[in-house]
Short mmCIF file of C-alpha atoms in Angstrom, two decimals:
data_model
loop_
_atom_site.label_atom_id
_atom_site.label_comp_id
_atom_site.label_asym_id
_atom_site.label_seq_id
_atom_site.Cartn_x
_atom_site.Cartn_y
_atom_site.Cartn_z
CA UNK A 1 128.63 133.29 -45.62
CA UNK A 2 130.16 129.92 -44.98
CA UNK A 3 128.71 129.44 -41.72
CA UNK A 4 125.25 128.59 -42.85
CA UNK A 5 124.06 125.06 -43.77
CA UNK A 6 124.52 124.37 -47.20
CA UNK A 7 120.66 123.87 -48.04
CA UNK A 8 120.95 127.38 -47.18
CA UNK A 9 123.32 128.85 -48.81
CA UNK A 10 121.97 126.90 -51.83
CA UNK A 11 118.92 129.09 -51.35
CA UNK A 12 120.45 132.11 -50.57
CA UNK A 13 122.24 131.72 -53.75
CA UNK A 14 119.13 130.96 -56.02
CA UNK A 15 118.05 134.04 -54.74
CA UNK A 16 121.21 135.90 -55.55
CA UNK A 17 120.87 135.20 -59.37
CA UNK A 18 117.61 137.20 -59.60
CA UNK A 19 118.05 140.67 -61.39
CA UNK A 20 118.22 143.44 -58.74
CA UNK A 21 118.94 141.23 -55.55
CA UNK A 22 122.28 141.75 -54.17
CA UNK A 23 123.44 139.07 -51.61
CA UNK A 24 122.40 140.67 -48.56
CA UNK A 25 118.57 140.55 -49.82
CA UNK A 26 118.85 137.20 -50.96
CA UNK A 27 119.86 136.04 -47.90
CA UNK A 28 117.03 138.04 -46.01
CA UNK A 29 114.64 136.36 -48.52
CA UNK A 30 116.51 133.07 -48.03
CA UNK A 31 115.30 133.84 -44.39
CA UNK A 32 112.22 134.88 -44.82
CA UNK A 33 111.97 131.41 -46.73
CA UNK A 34 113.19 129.28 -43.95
CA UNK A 35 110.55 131.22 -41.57
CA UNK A 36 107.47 130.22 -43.75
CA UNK A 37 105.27 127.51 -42.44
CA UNK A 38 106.13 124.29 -44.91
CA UNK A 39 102.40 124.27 -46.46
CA UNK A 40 103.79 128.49 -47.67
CA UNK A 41 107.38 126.90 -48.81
CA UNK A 42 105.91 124.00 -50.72
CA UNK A 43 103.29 126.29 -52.19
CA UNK A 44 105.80 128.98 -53.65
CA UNK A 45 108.36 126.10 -54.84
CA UNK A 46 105.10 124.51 -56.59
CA UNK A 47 103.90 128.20 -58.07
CA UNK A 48 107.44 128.35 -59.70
CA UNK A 49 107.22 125.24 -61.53
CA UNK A 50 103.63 125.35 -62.58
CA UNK A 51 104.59 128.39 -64.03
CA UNK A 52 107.27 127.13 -65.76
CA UNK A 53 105.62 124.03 -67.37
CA UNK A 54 102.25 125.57 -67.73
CA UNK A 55 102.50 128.78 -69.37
CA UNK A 56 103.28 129.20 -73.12
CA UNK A 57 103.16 131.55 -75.79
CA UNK A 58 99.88 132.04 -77.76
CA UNK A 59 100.47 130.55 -81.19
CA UNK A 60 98.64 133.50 -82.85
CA UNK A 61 99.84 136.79 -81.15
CA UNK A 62 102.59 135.44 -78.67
CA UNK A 63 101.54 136.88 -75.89
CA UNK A 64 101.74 134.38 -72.60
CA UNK A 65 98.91 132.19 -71.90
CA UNK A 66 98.11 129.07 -69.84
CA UNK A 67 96.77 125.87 -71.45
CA UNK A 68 96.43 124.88 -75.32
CA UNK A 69 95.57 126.91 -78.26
CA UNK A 70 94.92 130.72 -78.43
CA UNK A 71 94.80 133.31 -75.91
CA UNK A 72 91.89 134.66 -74.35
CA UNK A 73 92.00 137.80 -76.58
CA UNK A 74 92.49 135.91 -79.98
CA UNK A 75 89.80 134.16 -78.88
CA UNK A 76 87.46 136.29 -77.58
CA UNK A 77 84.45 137.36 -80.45
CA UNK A 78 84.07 141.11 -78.89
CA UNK A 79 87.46 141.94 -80.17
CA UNK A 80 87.91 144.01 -83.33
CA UNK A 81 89.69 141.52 -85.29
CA UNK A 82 90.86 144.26 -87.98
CA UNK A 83 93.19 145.93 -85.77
CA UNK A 84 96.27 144.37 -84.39
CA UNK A 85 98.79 146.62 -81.93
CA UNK A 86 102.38 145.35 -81.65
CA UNK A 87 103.92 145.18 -78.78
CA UNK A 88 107.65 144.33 -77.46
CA UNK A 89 106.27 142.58 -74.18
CA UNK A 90 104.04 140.55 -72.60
CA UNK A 91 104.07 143.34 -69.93
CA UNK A 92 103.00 145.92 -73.09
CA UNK A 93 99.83 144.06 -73.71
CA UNK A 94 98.59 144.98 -69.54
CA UNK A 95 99.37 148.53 -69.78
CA UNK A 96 97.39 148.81 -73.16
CA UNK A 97 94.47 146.60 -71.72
CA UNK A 98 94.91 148.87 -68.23
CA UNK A 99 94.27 152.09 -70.66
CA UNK A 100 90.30 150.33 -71.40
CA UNK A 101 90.90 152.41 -74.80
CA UNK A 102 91.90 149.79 -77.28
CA UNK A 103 89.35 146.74 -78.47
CA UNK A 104 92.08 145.05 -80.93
CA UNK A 105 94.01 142.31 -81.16
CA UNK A 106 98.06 141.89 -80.22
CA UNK A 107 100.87 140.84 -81.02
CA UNK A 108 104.04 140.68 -78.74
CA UNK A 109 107.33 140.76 -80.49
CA UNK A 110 109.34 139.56 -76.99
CA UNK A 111 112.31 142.13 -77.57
CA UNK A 112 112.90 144.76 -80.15
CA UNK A 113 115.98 144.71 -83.05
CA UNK A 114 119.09 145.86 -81.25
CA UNK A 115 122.07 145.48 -82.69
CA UNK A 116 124.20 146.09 -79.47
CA UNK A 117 122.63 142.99 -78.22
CA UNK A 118 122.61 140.71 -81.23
CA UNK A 119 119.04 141.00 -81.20
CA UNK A 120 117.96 140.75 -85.01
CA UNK A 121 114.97 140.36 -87.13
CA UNK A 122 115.03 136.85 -86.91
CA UNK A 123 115.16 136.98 -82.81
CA UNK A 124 111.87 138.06 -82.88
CA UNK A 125 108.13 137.23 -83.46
CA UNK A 126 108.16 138.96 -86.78
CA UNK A 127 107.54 135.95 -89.04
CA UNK A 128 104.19 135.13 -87.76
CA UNK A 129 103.28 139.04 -87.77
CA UNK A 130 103.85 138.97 -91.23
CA UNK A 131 102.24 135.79 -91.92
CA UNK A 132 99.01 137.35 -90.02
CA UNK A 133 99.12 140.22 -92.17
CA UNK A 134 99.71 138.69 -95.40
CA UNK A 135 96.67 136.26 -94.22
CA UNK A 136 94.29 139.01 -94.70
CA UNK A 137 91.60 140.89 -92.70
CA UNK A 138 93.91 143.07 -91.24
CA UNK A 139 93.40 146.44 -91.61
CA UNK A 140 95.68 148.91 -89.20
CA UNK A 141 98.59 147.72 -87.43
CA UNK A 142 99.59 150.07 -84.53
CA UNK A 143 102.91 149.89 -83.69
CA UNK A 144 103.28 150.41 -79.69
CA UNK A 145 106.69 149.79 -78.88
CA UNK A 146 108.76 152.28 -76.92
CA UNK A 147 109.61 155.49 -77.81
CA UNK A 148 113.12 155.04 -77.84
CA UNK A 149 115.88 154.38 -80.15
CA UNK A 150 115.55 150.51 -80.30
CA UNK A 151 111.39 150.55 -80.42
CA UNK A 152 111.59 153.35 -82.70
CA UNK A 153 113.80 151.65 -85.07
CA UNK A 154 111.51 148.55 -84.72
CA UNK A 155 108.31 149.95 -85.13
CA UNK A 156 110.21 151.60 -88.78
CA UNK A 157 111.19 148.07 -90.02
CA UNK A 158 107.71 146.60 -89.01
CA UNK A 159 106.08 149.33 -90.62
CA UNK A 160 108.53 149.34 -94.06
CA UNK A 161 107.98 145.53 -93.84
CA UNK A 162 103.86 145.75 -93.78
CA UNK A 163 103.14 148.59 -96.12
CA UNK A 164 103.69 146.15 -99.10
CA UNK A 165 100.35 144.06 -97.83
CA UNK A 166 98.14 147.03 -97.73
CA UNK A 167 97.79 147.71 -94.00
CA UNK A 168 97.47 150.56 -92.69
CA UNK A 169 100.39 151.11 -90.11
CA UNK A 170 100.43 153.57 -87.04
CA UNK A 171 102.19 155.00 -84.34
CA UNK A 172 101.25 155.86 -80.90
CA UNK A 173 100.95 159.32 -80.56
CA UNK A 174 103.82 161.20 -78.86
CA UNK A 175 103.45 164.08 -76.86
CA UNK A 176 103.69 165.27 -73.57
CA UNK A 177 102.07 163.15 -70.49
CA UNK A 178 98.61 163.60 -68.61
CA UNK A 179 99.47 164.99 -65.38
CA UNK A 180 102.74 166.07 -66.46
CA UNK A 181 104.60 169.85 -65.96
CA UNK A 182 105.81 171.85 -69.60
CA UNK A 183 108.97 173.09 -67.55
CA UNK A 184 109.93 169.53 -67.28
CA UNK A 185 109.15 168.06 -70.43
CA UNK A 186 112.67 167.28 -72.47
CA UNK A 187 112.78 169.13 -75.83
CA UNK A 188 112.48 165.88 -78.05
CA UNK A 189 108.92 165.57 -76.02
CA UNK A 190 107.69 169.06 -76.46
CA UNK A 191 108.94 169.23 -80.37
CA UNK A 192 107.00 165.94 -80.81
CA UNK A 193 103.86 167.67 -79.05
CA UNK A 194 103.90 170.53 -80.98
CA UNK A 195 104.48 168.74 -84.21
CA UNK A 196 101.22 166.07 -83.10
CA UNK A 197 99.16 169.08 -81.98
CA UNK A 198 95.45 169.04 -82.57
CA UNK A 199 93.22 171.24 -83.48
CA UNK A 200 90.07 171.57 -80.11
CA UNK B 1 97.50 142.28 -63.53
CA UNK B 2 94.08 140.06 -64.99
CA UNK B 3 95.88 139.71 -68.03
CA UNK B 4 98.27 137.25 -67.02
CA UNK B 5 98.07 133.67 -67.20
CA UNK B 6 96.89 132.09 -63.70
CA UNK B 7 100.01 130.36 -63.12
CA UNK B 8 102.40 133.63 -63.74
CA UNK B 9 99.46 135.67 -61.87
CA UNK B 10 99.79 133.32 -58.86
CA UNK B 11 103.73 133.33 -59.23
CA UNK B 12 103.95 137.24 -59.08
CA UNK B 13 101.48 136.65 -56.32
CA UNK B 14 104.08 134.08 -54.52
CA UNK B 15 107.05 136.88 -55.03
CA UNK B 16 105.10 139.86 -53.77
CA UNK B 17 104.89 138.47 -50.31
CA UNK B 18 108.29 138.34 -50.10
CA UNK B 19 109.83 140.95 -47.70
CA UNK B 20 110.67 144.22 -49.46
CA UNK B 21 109.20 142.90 -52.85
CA UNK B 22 106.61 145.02 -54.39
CA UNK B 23 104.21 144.18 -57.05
CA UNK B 24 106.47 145.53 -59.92
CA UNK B 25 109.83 143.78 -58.62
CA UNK B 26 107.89 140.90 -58.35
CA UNK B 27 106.04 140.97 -61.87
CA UNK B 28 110.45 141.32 -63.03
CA UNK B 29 111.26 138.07 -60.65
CA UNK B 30 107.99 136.06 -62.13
CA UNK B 31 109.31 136.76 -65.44
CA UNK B 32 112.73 136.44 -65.20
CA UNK B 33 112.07 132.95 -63.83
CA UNK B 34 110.00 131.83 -66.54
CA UNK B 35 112.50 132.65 -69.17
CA UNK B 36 114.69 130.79 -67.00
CA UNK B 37 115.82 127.24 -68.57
CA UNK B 38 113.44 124.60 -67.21
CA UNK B 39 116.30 122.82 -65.81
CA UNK B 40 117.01 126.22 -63.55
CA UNK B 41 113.82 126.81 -62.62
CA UNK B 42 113.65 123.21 -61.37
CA UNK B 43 116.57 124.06 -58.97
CA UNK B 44 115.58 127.38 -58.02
CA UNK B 45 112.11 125.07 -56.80
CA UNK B 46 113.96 122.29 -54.99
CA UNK B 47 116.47 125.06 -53.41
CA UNK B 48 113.29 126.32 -51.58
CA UNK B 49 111.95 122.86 -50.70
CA UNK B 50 115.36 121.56 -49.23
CA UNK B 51 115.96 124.86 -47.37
CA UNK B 52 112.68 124.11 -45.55
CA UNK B 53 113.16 120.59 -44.82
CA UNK B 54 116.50 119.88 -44.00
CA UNK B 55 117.83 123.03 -42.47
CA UNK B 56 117.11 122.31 -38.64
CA UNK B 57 118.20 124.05 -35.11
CA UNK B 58 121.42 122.92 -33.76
CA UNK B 59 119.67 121.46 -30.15
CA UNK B 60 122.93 122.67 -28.34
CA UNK B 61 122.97 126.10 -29.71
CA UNK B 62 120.27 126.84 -31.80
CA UNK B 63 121.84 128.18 -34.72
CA UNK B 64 121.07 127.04 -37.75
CA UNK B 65 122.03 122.99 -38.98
CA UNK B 66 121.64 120.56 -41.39
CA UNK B 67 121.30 116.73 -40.52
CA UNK B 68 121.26 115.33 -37.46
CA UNK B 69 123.01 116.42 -34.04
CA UNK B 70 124.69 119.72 -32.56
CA UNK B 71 126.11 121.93 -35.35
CA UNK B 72 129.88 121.51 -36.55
CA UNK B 73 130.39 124.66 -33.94
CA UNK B 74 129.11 122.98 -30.63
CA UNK B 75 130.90 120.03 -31.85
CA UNK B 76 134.58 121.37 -32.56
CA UNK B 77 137.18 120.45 -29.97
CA UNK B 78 139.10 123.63 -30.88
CA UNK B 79 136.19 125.88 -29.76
CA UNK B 80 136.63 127.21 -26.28
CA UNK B 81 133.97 125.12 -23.99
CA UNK B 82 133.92 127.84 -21.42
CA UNK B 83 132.63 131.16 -23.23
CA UNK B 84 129.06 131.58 -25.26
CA UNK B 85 127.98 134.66 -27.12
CA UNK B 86 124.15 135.14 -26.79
CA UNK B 87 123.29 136.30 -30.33
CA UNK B 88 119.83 137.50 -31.09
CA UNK B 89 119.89 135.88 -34.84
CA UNK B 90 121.87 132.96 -36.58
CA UNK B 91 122.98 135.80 -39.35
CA UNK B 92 124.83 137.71 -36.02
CA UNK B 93 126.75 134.68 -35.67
CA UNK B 94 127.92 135.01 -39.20
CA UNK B 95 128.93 138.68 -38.72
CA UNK B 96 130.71 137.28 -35.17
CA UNK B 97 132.08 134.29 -37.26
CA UNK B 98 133.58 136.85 -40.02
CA UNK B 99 135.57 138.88 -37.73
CA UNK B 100 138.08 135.78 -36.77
CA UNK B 101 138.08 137.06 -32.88
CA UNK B 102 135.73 134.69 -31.14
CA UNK B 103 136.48 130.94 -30.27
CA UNK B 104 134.18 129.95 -28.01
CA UNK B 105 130.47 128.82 -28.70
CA UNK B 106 126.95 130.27 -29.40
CA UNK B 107 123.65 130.47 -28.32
CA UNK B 108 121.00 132.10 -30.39
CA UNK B 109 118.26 133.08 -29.21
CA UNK B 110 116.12 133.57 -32.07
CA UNK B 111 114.68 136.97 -31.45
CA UNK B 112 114.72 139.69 -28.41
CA UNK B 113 112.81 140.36 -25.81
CA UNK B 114 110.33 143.03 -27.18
CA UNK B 115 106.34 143.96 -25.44
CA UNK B 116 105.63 145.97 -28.30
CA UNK B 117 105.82 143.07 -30.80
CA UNK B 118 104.61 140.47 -28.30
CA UNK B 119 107.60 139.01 -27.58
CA UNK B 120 108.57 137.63 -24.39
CA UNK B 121 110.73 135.31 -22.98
CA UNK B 122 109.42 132.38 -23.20
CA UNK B 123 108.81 133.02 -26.83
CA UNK B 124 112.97 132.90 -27.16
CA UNK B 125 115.36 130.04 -27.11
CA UNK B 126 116.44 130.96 -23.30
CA UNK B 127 115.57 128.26 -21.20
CA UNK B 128 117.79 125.95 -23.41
CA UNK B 129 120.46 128.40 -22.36
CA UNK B 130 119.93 128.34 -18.58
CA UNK B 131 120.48 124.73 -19.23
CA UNK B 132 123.59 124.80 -20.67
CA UNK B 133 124.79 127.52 -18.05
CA UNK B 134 123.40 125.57 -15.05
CA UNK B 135 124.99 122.42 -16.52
CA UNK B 136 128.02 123.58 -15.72
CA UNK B 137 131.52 124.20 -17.40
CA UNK B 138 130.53 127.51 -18.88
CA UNK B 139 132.23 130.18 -17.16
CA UNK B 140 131.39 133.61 -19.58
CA UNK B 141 128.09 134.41 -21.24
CA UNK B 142 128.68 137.36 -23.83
CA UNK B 143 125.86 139.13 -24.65
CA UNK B 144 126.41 140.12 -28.73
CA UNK B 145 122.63 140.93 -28.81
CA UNK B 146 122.14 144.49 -30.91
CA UNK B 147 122.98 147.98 -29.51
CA UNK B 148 119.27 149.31 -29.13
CA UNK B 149 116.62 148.72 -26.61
CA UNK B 150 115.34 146.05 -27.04
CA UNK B 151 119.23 143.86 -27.34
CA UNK B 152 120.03 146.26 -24.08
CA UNK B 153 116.79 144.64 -22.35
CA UNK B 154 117.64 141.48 -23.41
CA UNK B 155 121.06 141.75 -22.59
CA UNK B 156 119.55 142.98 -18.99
CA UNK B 157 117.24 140.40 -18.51
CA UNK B 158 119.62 137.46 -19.55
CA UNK B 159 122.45 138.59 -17.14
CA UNK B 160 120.56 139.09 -14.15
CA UNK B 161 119.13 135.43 -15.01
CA UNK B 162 122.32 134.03 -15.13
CA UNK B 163 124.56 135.84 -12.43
CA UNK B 164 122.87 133.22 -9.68
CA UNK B 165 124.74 130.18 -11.68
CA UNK B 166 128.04 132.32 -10.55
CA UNK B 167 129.37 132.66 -14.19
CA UNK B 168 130.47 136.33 -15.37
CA UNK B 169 128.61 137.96 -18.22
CA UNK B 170 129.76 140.63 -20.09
CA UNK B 171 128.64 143.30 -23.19
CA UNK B 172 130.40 144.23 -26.40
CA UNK B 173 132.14 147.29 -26.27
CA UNK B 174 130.25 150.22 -27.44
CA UNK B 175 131.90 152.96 -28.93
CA UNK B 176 132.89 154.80 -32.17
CA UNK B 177 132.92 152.23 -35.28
CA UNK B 178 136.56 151.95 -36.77
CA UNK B 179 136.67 153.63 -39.72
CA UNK B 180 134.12 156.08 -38.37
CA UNK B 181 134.17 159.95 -38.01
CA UNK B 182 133.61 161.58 -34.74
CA UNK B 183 132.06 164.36 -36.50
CA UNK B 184 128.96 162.29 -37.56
CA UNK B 185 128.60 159.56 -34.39
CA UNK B 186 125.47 160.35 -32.40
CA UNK B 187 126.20 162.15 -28.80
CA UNK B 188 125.02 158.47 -27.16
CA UNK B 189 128.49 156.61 -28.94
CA UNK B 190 130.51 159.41 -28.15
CA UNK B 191 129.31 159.42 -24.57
CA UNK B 192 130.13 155.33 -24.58
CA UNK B 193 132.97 156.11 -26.23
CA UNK B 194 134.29 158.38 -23.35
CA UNK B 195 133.17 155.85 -20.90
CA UNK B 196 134.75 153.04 -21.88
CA UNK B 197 138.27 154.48 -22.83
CA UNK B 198 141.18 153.13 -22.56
CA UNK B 199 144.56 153.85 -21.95
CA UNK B 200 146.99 153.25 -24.84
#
């Protein structure tokens, strides 16, 4: 590795500290880098640190957005303002908007209670989830985090932490997936389905 | 993917076109940057810019510089003058560099010689390497391009280019990798293998 310039190996070694790329990608990225016309280098170097300064967190439900004030789905008047489904991450809220199914409003914790992280309460967005519950005019609070151990326990506290304001509070439905085979399903899965079974 | 702020949109954008980066690796990249401190993301940013600008072609060589003049290479006096390897990429010369055998100098050619991709000679750094071999002094070309057709027609074309300026060029070895099984090498190593025994 010590045979390339340093302004290289620099690069290589930005690339390095991303999550997933091992050396030998970073230094075929570094590459591919180095091969872009300048306009395509300048423009990617710029993209990074627009990003950076420009986007925020929206003050109501947390969830990214560019530019002052609330997001685009606090703001917008078409929304059921009633309902609000909690999230863990940013990347939550696109899969639930991808599903065209749900017409509520968010609110993205950014990371769930895990002890074997040090990841309390207090590490999270719960404050101002409580603070938009106890403002009123909230009806049903869906918790969506994941169905694991950490989002499970999560979407519990939430939900212990609400019920004194009156809201309703749900859970996403568990159960086995569209498209998905019975002789696969795990028995946790297929013990929730049959428990969450409906009548047709 | 609409649900994203511009400026993360256009960043996830910026990582996708990366080689072997698809849309979900690059949403992880885009987001692991932006919880990057500022201060990091600044770097990552500049690491890209001074890649581009100051990392340069040696003009001897053609490997890979920084600043002005032949690379540190060309310009040791402990470097045999008499013997280049003809690599097909500056990373080859790495891999060359790493295995502490070599002593003489480079030339990269930046590529191979290759129809189907629209690659020809002229498109390669080759003239600038019948220069230094009609110049004078140089009295081996090795020809370290890659083991498959396209570093074998290279290879081909390059030595019967340079055999009328009277220097000798020779090919790596081919054979069976150290470390290797004879069970699993392909019937084309073995048969180099055979062929270029030798006696112990």
């Amino acid at each position: 590795m010590e045979y390339f310039p340093p302004a290289l190996e620099n690069l290589v070694e930005q690339f390095a500290r991303l999550p997933g790329i091992g050396s030998k990608t970073a230094q075929r990225l570094a590459f591919f880098v180095l091969n872009l016309p300048e306009e395509d280098a300048r423009t990617f170097a710029e993209a990074i640190l627009e990003a950076k300064q420009t986007v925020t967190c929206c003050p109501v439900c947390q969830n990214l957005t560019q530019g002052e004030g609330p997001c685009a789905i606090c703001r917008s008047v078409k929304r059921d303002q009633s309902t609000v489904c909690v999230v863990a991450d940013p990347k939550d809220v696109v899969a639930m908007e991808r599903a065209r199914e749900y017409n509520g409003l968010y609110h993205v914790l950014h990371g769930v209670i895990s002890p074997m992280n040090h990841v309390g309460p207090d590490d999270l967005h719960i404050s101002s989830l409580v603070g938009r519950v106890s403002g009123g005019g909230i009806q049903e609070v869906i918790m969506a985090t994941n169905p694991d151990t950490e989002g499970e326990a999560t979407a519990m506290y939430l939900s212990r932490l609400l019920k004194p304001f009156g809201v309703k509070t749900t859970r996403l439905a568990y159960g086995i997936p569209v498209g998905g085979h019975l002789e696969y399903a795990d028995d946790a899965t297929l013990m929730r389905a049959l428990e969450g079974r409906r009548e047709m």
